[in-house]
């Protein structure tokens, strides 16, 4: 089994910054893809920033130039640095990972962390 634990959400004013972290743990053999998604009230979940299995880094158009995804492979952790936050960035942010364990390959979600951008 694999667990994804997110941290770093909170309330921030427009123009502010937050940094999210997501640590994967368990019997991990390899992480094939990992990234961040978000879901705002009444909207579908959308990809925000993802390290793909093909080795690319993809960003949603709405966050390009403001958000940066990074990772620490030794810690099985990804980060999302969010700058110049806007009210429309308000959402629950979820970490997602495609992981190969000793037994199988699966897709996993974290529990989500709330990000609220408001004055």
Tab-separated table of N, CA and C in Angstrom:
chain	number	residue	atom	x	y	z
A	1	UNK	N	0.849	-1.192	0.000
A	1	UNK	CA	0.000	0.000	0.000
A	1	UNK	C	0.882	1.239	0.000
A	2	UNK	N	0.368	2.288	-0.609
A	2	UNK	CA	1.087	3.557	-0.707
A	2	UNK	C	0.240	4.653	-0.078
A	3	UNK	N	0.877	5.518	0.667
A	3	UNK	CA	0.186	6.668	1.256
A	3	UNK	C	0.812	7.947	0.723
A	4	UNK	N	-0.047	8.913	0.431
A	4	UNK	CA	0.394	10.252	0.030
A	4	UNK	C	-0.102	11.223	1.093
A	5	UNK	N	0.809	11.982	1.662
A	5	UNK	CA	0.445	12.920	2.716
A	5	UNK	C	0.824	14.321	2.272
A	6	UNK	N	-0.190	15.176	2.180
A	6	UNK	CA	0.009	16.558	1.746
A	6	UNK	C	0.074	17.484	2.947
A	7	UNK	N	0.730	18.598	2.750
A	7	UNK	CA	0.765	19.641	3.765
A	7	UNK	C	1.040	20.974	3.092
A	8	UNK	N	0.759	22.056	3.828
A	8	UNK	CA	1.120	23.379	3.347
A	8	UNK	C	-0.020	24.266	2.901
A	9	UNK	N	-1.237	23.765	2.909
A	9	UNK	CA	-2.350	24.613	2.508
A	9	UNK	C	-2.673	25.652	3.568
A	10	UNK	N	-3.619	26.522	3.238
A	10	UNK	CA	-4.024	27.535	4.194
A	10	UNK	C	-4.712	28.704	3.526
A	11	UNK	N	-4.830	29.777	4.293
A	11	UNK	CA	-5.466	31.009	3.830
A	11	UNK	C	-4.380	32.019	3.503
A	12	UNK	N	-4.470	32.624	2.335
A	12	UNK	CA	-3.478	33.614	1.917
A	12	UNK	C	-4.186	34.724	1.166
A	13	UNK	N	-3.628	35.909	1.236
A	13	UNK	CA	-4.202	37.045	0.520
A	13	UNK	C	-3.820	36.990	-0.959
A	14	UNK	N	-4.623	37.593	-1.809
A	14	UNK	CA	-4.255	37.675	-3.232
A	14	UNK	C	-2.869	38.277	-3.396
A	15	UNK	N	-2.096	37.660	-4.285
A	15	UNK	CA	-0.726	38.089	-4.502
A	15	UNK	C	0.280	37.372	-3.628
A	16	UNK	N	-0.205	36.628	-2.670
A	16	UNK	CA	0.669	35.919	-1.748
A	16	UNK	C	1.179	34.601	-2.301
A	17	UNK	N	1.895	33.882	-1.445
A	17	UNK	CA	2.521	32.616	-1.847
A	17	UNK	C	2.246	31.531	-0.822
A	18	UNK	N	2.240	30.311	-1.322
A	18	UNK	CA	2.160	29.120	-0.480
A	18	UNK	C	3.015	28.034	-1.112
A	19	UNK	N	3.474	27.127	-0.277
A	19	UNK	CA	4.218	25.972	-0.776
A	19	UNK	C	3.571	24.707	-0.238
A	20	UNK	N	3.154	23.860	-1.156
A	20	UNK	CA	2.571	22.575	-0.794
A	20	UNK	C	3.620	21.480	-0.890
A	21	UNK	N	3.491	20.493	-0.019
A	21	UNK	CA	4.373	19.321	-0.045
A	21	UNK	C	3.536	18.060	-0.090
A	22	UNK	N	4.059	17.044	-0.745
A	22	UNK	CA	3.396	15.740	-0.780
A	22	UNK	C	4.462	14.670	-0.681
A	23	UNK	N	4.376	13.880	0.369
A	23	UNK	CA	5.342	12.807	0.587
A	23	UNK	C	4.670	11.455	0.387
A	24	UNK	N	5.291	10.629	-0.431
A	24	UNK	CA	4.794	9.272	-0.669
A	24	UNK	C	5.557	8.287	0.194
A	25	UNK	N	4.827	7.342	0.773
A	25	UNK	CA	5.469	6.326	1.604
A	25	UNK	C	4.837	4.964	1.349
A	26	UNK	N	5.550	3.931	1.724
A	26	UNK	CA	5.077	2.569	1.508
A	26	UNK	C	6.131	1.760	0.797
A	27	UNK	N	5.722	0.584	0.289
A	27	UNK	CA	6.675	-0.297	-0.387
A	27	UNK	C	6.827	0.148	-1.845
A	28	UNK	N	7.487	1.275	-2.014
A	28	UNK	CA	7.611	1.898	-3.326
A	28	UNK	C	8.838	1.373	-4.052
A	29	UNK	N	8.610	0.862	-5.258
A	29	UNK	CA	9.730	0.464	-6.106
A	29	UNK	C	10.120	1.610	-7.035
A	30	UNK	N	9.106	2.258	-7.609
A	30	UNK	CA	9.375	3.434	-8.443
A	30	UNK	C	8.126	4.305	-8.514
A	31	UNK	N	8.346	5.597	-8.681
A	31	UNK	CA	7.243	6.530	-8.900
A	31	UNK	C	7.281	6.915	-10.371
A	32	UNK	N	6.259	6.548	-11.108
A	32	UNK	CA	6.245	6.734	-12.554
A	32	UNK	C	5.778	8.125	-12.961
A	33	UNK	N	4.898	8.693	-12.182
A	33	UNK	CA	4.379	10.036	-12.419
A	33	UNK	C	3.874	10.568	-11.086
A	34	UNK	N	3.922	11.882	-10.938
A	34	UNK	CA	3.481	12.463	-9.663
A	34	UNK	C	3.186	13.929	-9.883
A	35	UNK	N	2.146	14.411	-9.231
A	35	UNK	CA	1.836	15.810	-9.427
A	35	UNK	C	0.664	16.281	-8.613
A	36	UNK	N	0.180	17.461	-8.972
A	36	UNK	CA	-0.856	18.143	-8.227
A	36	UNK	C	-2.084	18.390	-9.090
A	37	UNK	N	-3.235	18.176	-8.467
A	37	UNK	CA	-4.525	18.457	-9.064
A	37	UNK	C	-5.287	19.346	-8.092
A	38	UNK	N	-6.347	19.954	-8.579
A	38	UNK	CA	-7.171	20.759	-7.678
A	38	UNK	C	-8.634	20.669	-8.094
A	39	UNK	N	-9.485	20.901	-7.109
A	39	UNK	CA	-10.926	20.895	-7.365
A	39	UNK	C	-11.558	22.029	-6.595
A	40	UNK	N	-12.142	22.951	-7.333
A	40	UNK	CA	-12.861	24.066	-6.745
A	40	UNK	C	-14.330	23.670	-6.592
A	41	UNK	N	-15.057	24.343	-5.693
A	41	UNK	CA	-16.466	24.004	-5.495
A	41	UNK	C	-17.258	24.098	-6.791
A	42	UNK	N	-18.011	23.051	-7.096
A	42	UNK	CA	-18.837	23.050	-8.279
A	42	UNK	C	-18.112	22.798	-9.577
A	43	UNK	N	-16.818	22.512	-9.499
A	43	UNK	CA	-16.026	22.278	-10.701
A	43	UNK	C	-15.394	20.900	-10.669
A	44	UNK	N	-14.972	20.443	-11.840
A	44	UNK	CA	-14.299	19.157	-11.933
A	44	UNK	C	-12.844	19.282	-11.468
A	45	UNK	N	-12.301	18.167	-11.057
A	45	UNK	CA	-10.893	18.152	-10.677
A	45	UNK	C	-10.037	18.356	-11.929
A	46	UNK	N	-9.003	19.186	-11.788
A	46	UNK	CA	-8.150	19.481	-12.927
A	46	UNK	C	-6.679	19.333	-12.550
A	47	UNK	N	-5.876	18.995	-13.543
A	47	UNK	CA	-4.441	18.907	-13.328
A	47	UNK	C	-3.852	20.304	-13.226
A	48	UNK	N	-2.981	20.500	-12.267
A	48	UNK	CA	-2.326	21.783	-12.061
A	48	UNK	C	-0.877	21.718	-12.546
A	49	UNK	N	-0.129	20.771	-12.031
A	49	UNK	CA	1.282	20.617	-12.397
A	49	UNK	C	1.663	19.168	-12.170
A	50	UNK	N	2.232	18.559	-13.188
A	50	UNK	CA	2.482	17.118	-13.124
A	50	UNK	C	3.824	16.763	-13.748
A	51	UNK	N	4.565	15.916	-13.071
A	51	UNK	CA	5.703	15.230	-13.683
A	51	UNK	C	5.133	13.966	-14.328
A	52	UNK	N	5.204	13.871	-15.633
A	52	UNK	CA	4.578	12.740	-16.327
A	52	UNK	C	5.510	11.543	-16.399
A	53	UNK	N	4.926	10.395	-16.742
A	53	UNK	CA	5.720	9.180	-16.873
A	53	UNK	C	6.673	9.269	-18.057
A	54	UNK	N	6.394	10.162	-18.987
A	54	UNK	CA	7.277	10.344	-20.122
A	54	UNK	C	8.439	11.281	-19.869
A	55	UNK	N	8.515	11.808	-18.640
A	55	UNK	CA	9.629	12.682	-18.289
A	55	UNK	C	9.366	14.155	-18.513
A	56	UNK	N	8.127	14.492	-18.857
A	56	UNK	CA	7.777	15.897	-19.070
A	56	UNK	C	7.213	16.514	-17.799
A	57	UNK	N	7.202	17.832	-17.794
A	57	UNK	CA	6.557	18.584	-16.727
A	57	UNK	C	5.459	19.416	-17.371
A	58	UNK	N	4.235	19.172	-16.968
A	58	UNK	CA	3.098	19.865	-17.563
A	58	UNK	C	2.436	20.776	-16.544
A	59	UNK	N	2.084	21.963	-16.991
A	59	UNK	CA	1.374	22.927	-16.164
A	59	UNK	C	0.054	23.290	-16.825
A	60	UNK	N	-0.947	23.544	-16.004
A	60	UNK	CA	-2.181	24.124	-16.524
A	60	UNK	C	-1.870	25.536	-17.006
A	61	UNK	N	-2.523	25.946	-18.086
A	61	UNK	CA	-2.269	27.281	-18.631
A	61	UNK	C	-2.507	28.364	-17.583
A	62	UNK	N	-3.470	28.141	-16.723
A	62	UNK	CA	-3.855	29.163	-15.752
A	62	UNK	C	-2.802	29.401	-14.671
A	63	UNK	N	-1.836	28.490	-14.543
A	63	UNK	CA	-0.827	28.647	-13.485
A	63	UNK	C	0.576	28.844	-14.030
A	64	UNK	N	0.740	28.759	-15.328
A	64	UNK	CA	2.071	28.924	-15.923
A	64	UNK	C	2.658	30.275	-15.556
A	65	UNK	N	3.921	30.236	-15.136
A	65	UNK	CA	4.605	31.460	-14.744
A	65	UNK	C	4.386	31.849	-13.297
A	66	UNK	N	3.441	31.184	-12.635
A	66	UNK	CA	3.158	31.503	-11.224
A	66	UNK	C	3.464	30.323	-10.305
A	67	UNK	N	3.215	29.114	-10.781
A	67	UNK	CA	3.421	27.902	-9.972
A	67	UNK	C	4.636	27.150	-10.497
A	68	UNK	N	5.345	26.515	-9.571
A	68	UNK	CA	6.493	25.688	-9.941
A	68	UNK	C	6.430	24.377	-9.176
A	69	UNK	N	6.497	23.279	-9.914
A	69	UNK	CA	6.550	21.964	-9.282
A	69	UNK	C	7.999	21.515	-9.222
A	70	UNK	N	8.370	20.904	-8.116
A	70	UNK	CA	9.711	20.371	-7.963
A	70	UNK	C	9.630	19.064	-7.178
A	71	UNK	N	10.736	18.349	-7.106
A	71	UNK	CA	10.688	17.068	-6.407
A	71	UNK	C	12.030	16.746	-5.767
A	72	UNK	N	11.938	15.912	-4.755
A	72	UNK	CA	13.111	15.357	-4.096
A	72	UNK	C	12.964	13.843	-4.199
A	73	UNK	N	13.652	13.248	-5.152
A	73	UNK	CA	13.486	11.819	-5.401
A	73	UNK	C	13.906	10.969	-4.209
A	74	UNK	N	14.904	11.426	-3.490
A	74	UNK	CA	15.383	10.654	-2.342
A	74	UNK	C	14.326	10.563	-1.248
A	75	UNK	N	13.450	11.554	-1.208
A	75	UNK	CA	12.401	11.593	-0.184
A	75	UNK	C	11.029	11.227	-0.745
A	76	UNK	N	10.969	10.870	-2.027
A	76	UNK	CA	9.674	10.568	-2.669
A	76	UNK	C	8.670	11.698	-2.421
A	77	UNK	N	9.134	12.906	-2.596
A	77	UNK	CA	8.330	14.089	-2.263
A	77	UNK	C	8.279	15.043	-3.441
A	78	UNK	N	7.097	15.602	-3.665
A	78	UNK	CA	6.952	16.680	-4.636
A	78	UNK	C	6.457	17.925	-3.921
A	79	UNK	N	6.816	19.058	-4.484
A	79	UNK	CA	6.432	20.342	-3.920
A	79	UNK	C	5.715	21.158	-4.996
A	80	UNK	N	4.890	22.062	-4.536
A	80	UNK	CA	4.261	23.010	-5.452
A	80	UNK	C	4.422	24.396	-4.847
A	81	UNK	N	5.289	25.176	-5.441
A	81	UNK	CA	5.450	26.569	-5.027
A	81	UNK	C	4.457	27.414	-5.801
A	82	UNK	N	3.585	28.072	-5.070
A	82	UNK	CA	2.523	28.862	-5.688
A	82	UNK	C	2.741	30.336	-5.349
A	83	UNK	N	3.008	31.124	-6.361
A	83	UNK	CA	3.230	32.557	-6.193
A	83	UNK	C	2.134	33.336	-6.897
A	84	UNK	N	2.034	34.598	-6.550
A	84	UNK	CA	1.042	35.490	-7.181
A	84	UNK	C	-0.343	34.851	-7.183
A	85	UNK	N	-0.726	34.341	-6.041
A	85	UNK	CA	-1.994	33.621	-5.948
A	85	UNK	C	-3.182	34.541	-6.196
A	86	UNK	N	-4.193	33.952	-6.831
A	86	UNK	CA	-5.409	34.672	-7.181
A	86	UNK	C	-6.607	34.001	-6.498
A	87	UNK	N	-7.684	34.728	-6.308
A	87	UNK	CA	-8.877	34.102	-5.707
A	87	UNK	C	-9.335	32.860	-6.475
A	88	UNK	N	-9.144	32.865	-7.777
A	88	UNK	CA	-9.571	31.703	-8.571
A	88	UNK	C	-8.680	30.478	-8.374
A	89	UNK	N	-7.605	30.623	-7.625
A	89	UNK	CA	-6.777	29.466	-7.261
A	89	UNK	C	-7.347	28.734	-6.045
A	90	UNK	N	-8.368	29.298	-5.444
A	90	UNK	CA	-8.983	28.663	-4.280
A	90	UNK	C	-9.558	27.312	-4.658
A	91	UNK	N	-9.147	26.277	-3.934
A	91	UNK	CA	-9.569	24.907	-4.240
A	91	UNK	C	-8.970	23.971	-3.208
A	92	UNK	N	-9.435	22.741	-3.249
A	92	UNK	CA	-8.735	21.675	-2.540
A	92	UNK	C	-7.689	21.111	-3.489
A	93	UNK	N	-6.466	21.076	-3.035
A	93	UNK	CA	-5.352	20.590	-3.854
A	93	UNK	C	-5.023	19.158	-3.444
A	94	UNK	N	-4.952	18.301	-4.451
A	94	UNK	CA	-4.695	16.887	-4.227
A	94	UNK	C	-3.389	16.476	-4.881
A	95	UNK	N	-2.659	15.650	-4.175
A	95	UNK	CA	-1.471	15.026	-4.735
A	95	UNK	C	-1.876	13.692	-5.365
A	96	UNK	N	-1.266	13.377	-6.486
A	96	UNK	CA	-1.539	12.124	-7.177
A	96	UNK	C	-0.236	11.485	-7.611
A	97	UNK	N	-0.180	10.171	-7.525
A	97	UNK	CA	1.036	9.474	-7.941
A	97	UNK	C	0.707	8.140	-8.585
A	98	UNK	N	1.444	7.838	-9.634
A	98	UNK	CA	1.394	6.534	-10.291
A	98	UNK	C	2.625	5.780	-9.794
A	99	UNK	N	2.387	4.744	-9.007
A	99	UNK	CA	3.482	4.119	-8.266
A	99	UNK	C	3.553	2.630	-8.568
A	100	UNK	N	4.758	2.149	-8.754
A	100	UNK	CA	4.998	0.713	-8.838
A	100	UNK	C	5.547	0.253	-7.492
A	101	UNK	N	4.822	-0.672	-6.891
A	101	UNK	CA	5.291	-1.261	-5.643
A	101	UNK	C	5.923	-2.619	-5.937
A	102	UNK	N	6.319	-3.278	-4.901
A	102	UNK	CA	6.888	-4.623	-5.075
A	102	UNK	C	5.843	-5.566	-5.655
A	103	UNK	N	4.569	-5.300	-5.345
A	103	UNK	CA	3.499	-6.222	-5.745
A	103	UNK	C	2.773	-5.808	-7.014
A	104	UNK	N	2.631	-4.510	-7.267
A	104	UNK	CA	1.770	-4.083	-8.359
A	104	UNK	C	2.032	-2.626	-8.713
A	105	UNK	N	1.271	-2.151	-9.684
A	105	UNK	CA	1.318	-0.736	-10.069
A	105	UNK	C	-0.064	-0.160	-9.838
A	106	UNK	N	-0.119	1.036	-9.246
A	106	UNK	CA	-1.407	1.643	-8.983
A	106	UNK	C	-1.348	3.145	-8.982
A	107	UNK	N	-2.527	3.749	-8.962
A	107	UNK	CA	-2.671	5.198	-8.928
A	107	UNK	C	-3.236	5.593	-7.571
A	108	UNK	N	-2.631	6.559	-6.940
A	108	UNK	CA	-2.977	6.914	-5.564
A	108	UNK	C	-3.241	8.417	-5.447
A	109	UNK	N	-4.140	8.748	-4.500
A	109	UNK	CA	-4.477	10.145	-4.215
A	109	UNK	C	-4.210	10.445	-2.742
A	110	UNK	N	-3.802	11.661	-2.475
A	110	UNK	CA	-3.730	12.138	-1.112
A	110	UNK	C	-5.092	12.583	-0.633
A	111	UNK	N	-5.144	13.014	0.614
A	111	UNK	CA	-6.431	13.386	1.216
A	111	UNK	C	-6.865	14.795	0.836
A	112	UNK	N	-5.962	15.575	0.290
A	112	UNK	CA	-6.290	16.930	-0.118
A	112	UNK	C	-5.944	17.954	0.943
A	113	UNK	N	-5.575	19.132	0.478
A	113	UNK	CA	-5.304	20.239	1.386
A	113	UNK	C	-5.958	21.500	0.821
A	114	UNK	N	-6.641	22.225	1.684
A	114	UNK	CA	-7.414	23.400	1.251
A	114	UNK	C	-6.489	24.597	1.056
A	115	UNK	N	-6.646	25.248	-0.076
A	115	UNK	CA	-5.983	26.525	-0.338
A	115	UNK	C	-7.070	27.561	-0.584
A	116	UNK	N	-7.052	28.610	0.214
A	116	UNK	CA	-8.040	29.676	0.087
A	116	UNK	C	-7.310	30.989	-0.128
A	117	UNK	N	-7.637	31.655	-1.225
A	117	UNK	CA	-7.027	32.940	-1.549
A	117	UNK	C	-8.113	34.005	-1.417
A	118	UNK	N	-7.970	34.830	-0.407
A	118	UNK	CA	-9.009	35.811	-0.112
A	118	UNK	C	-8.439	36.941	0.717
A	119	UNK	N	-8.990	38.127	0.507
A	119	UNK	CA	-8.580	39.265	1.313
A	119	UNK	C	-9.513	39.435	2.500
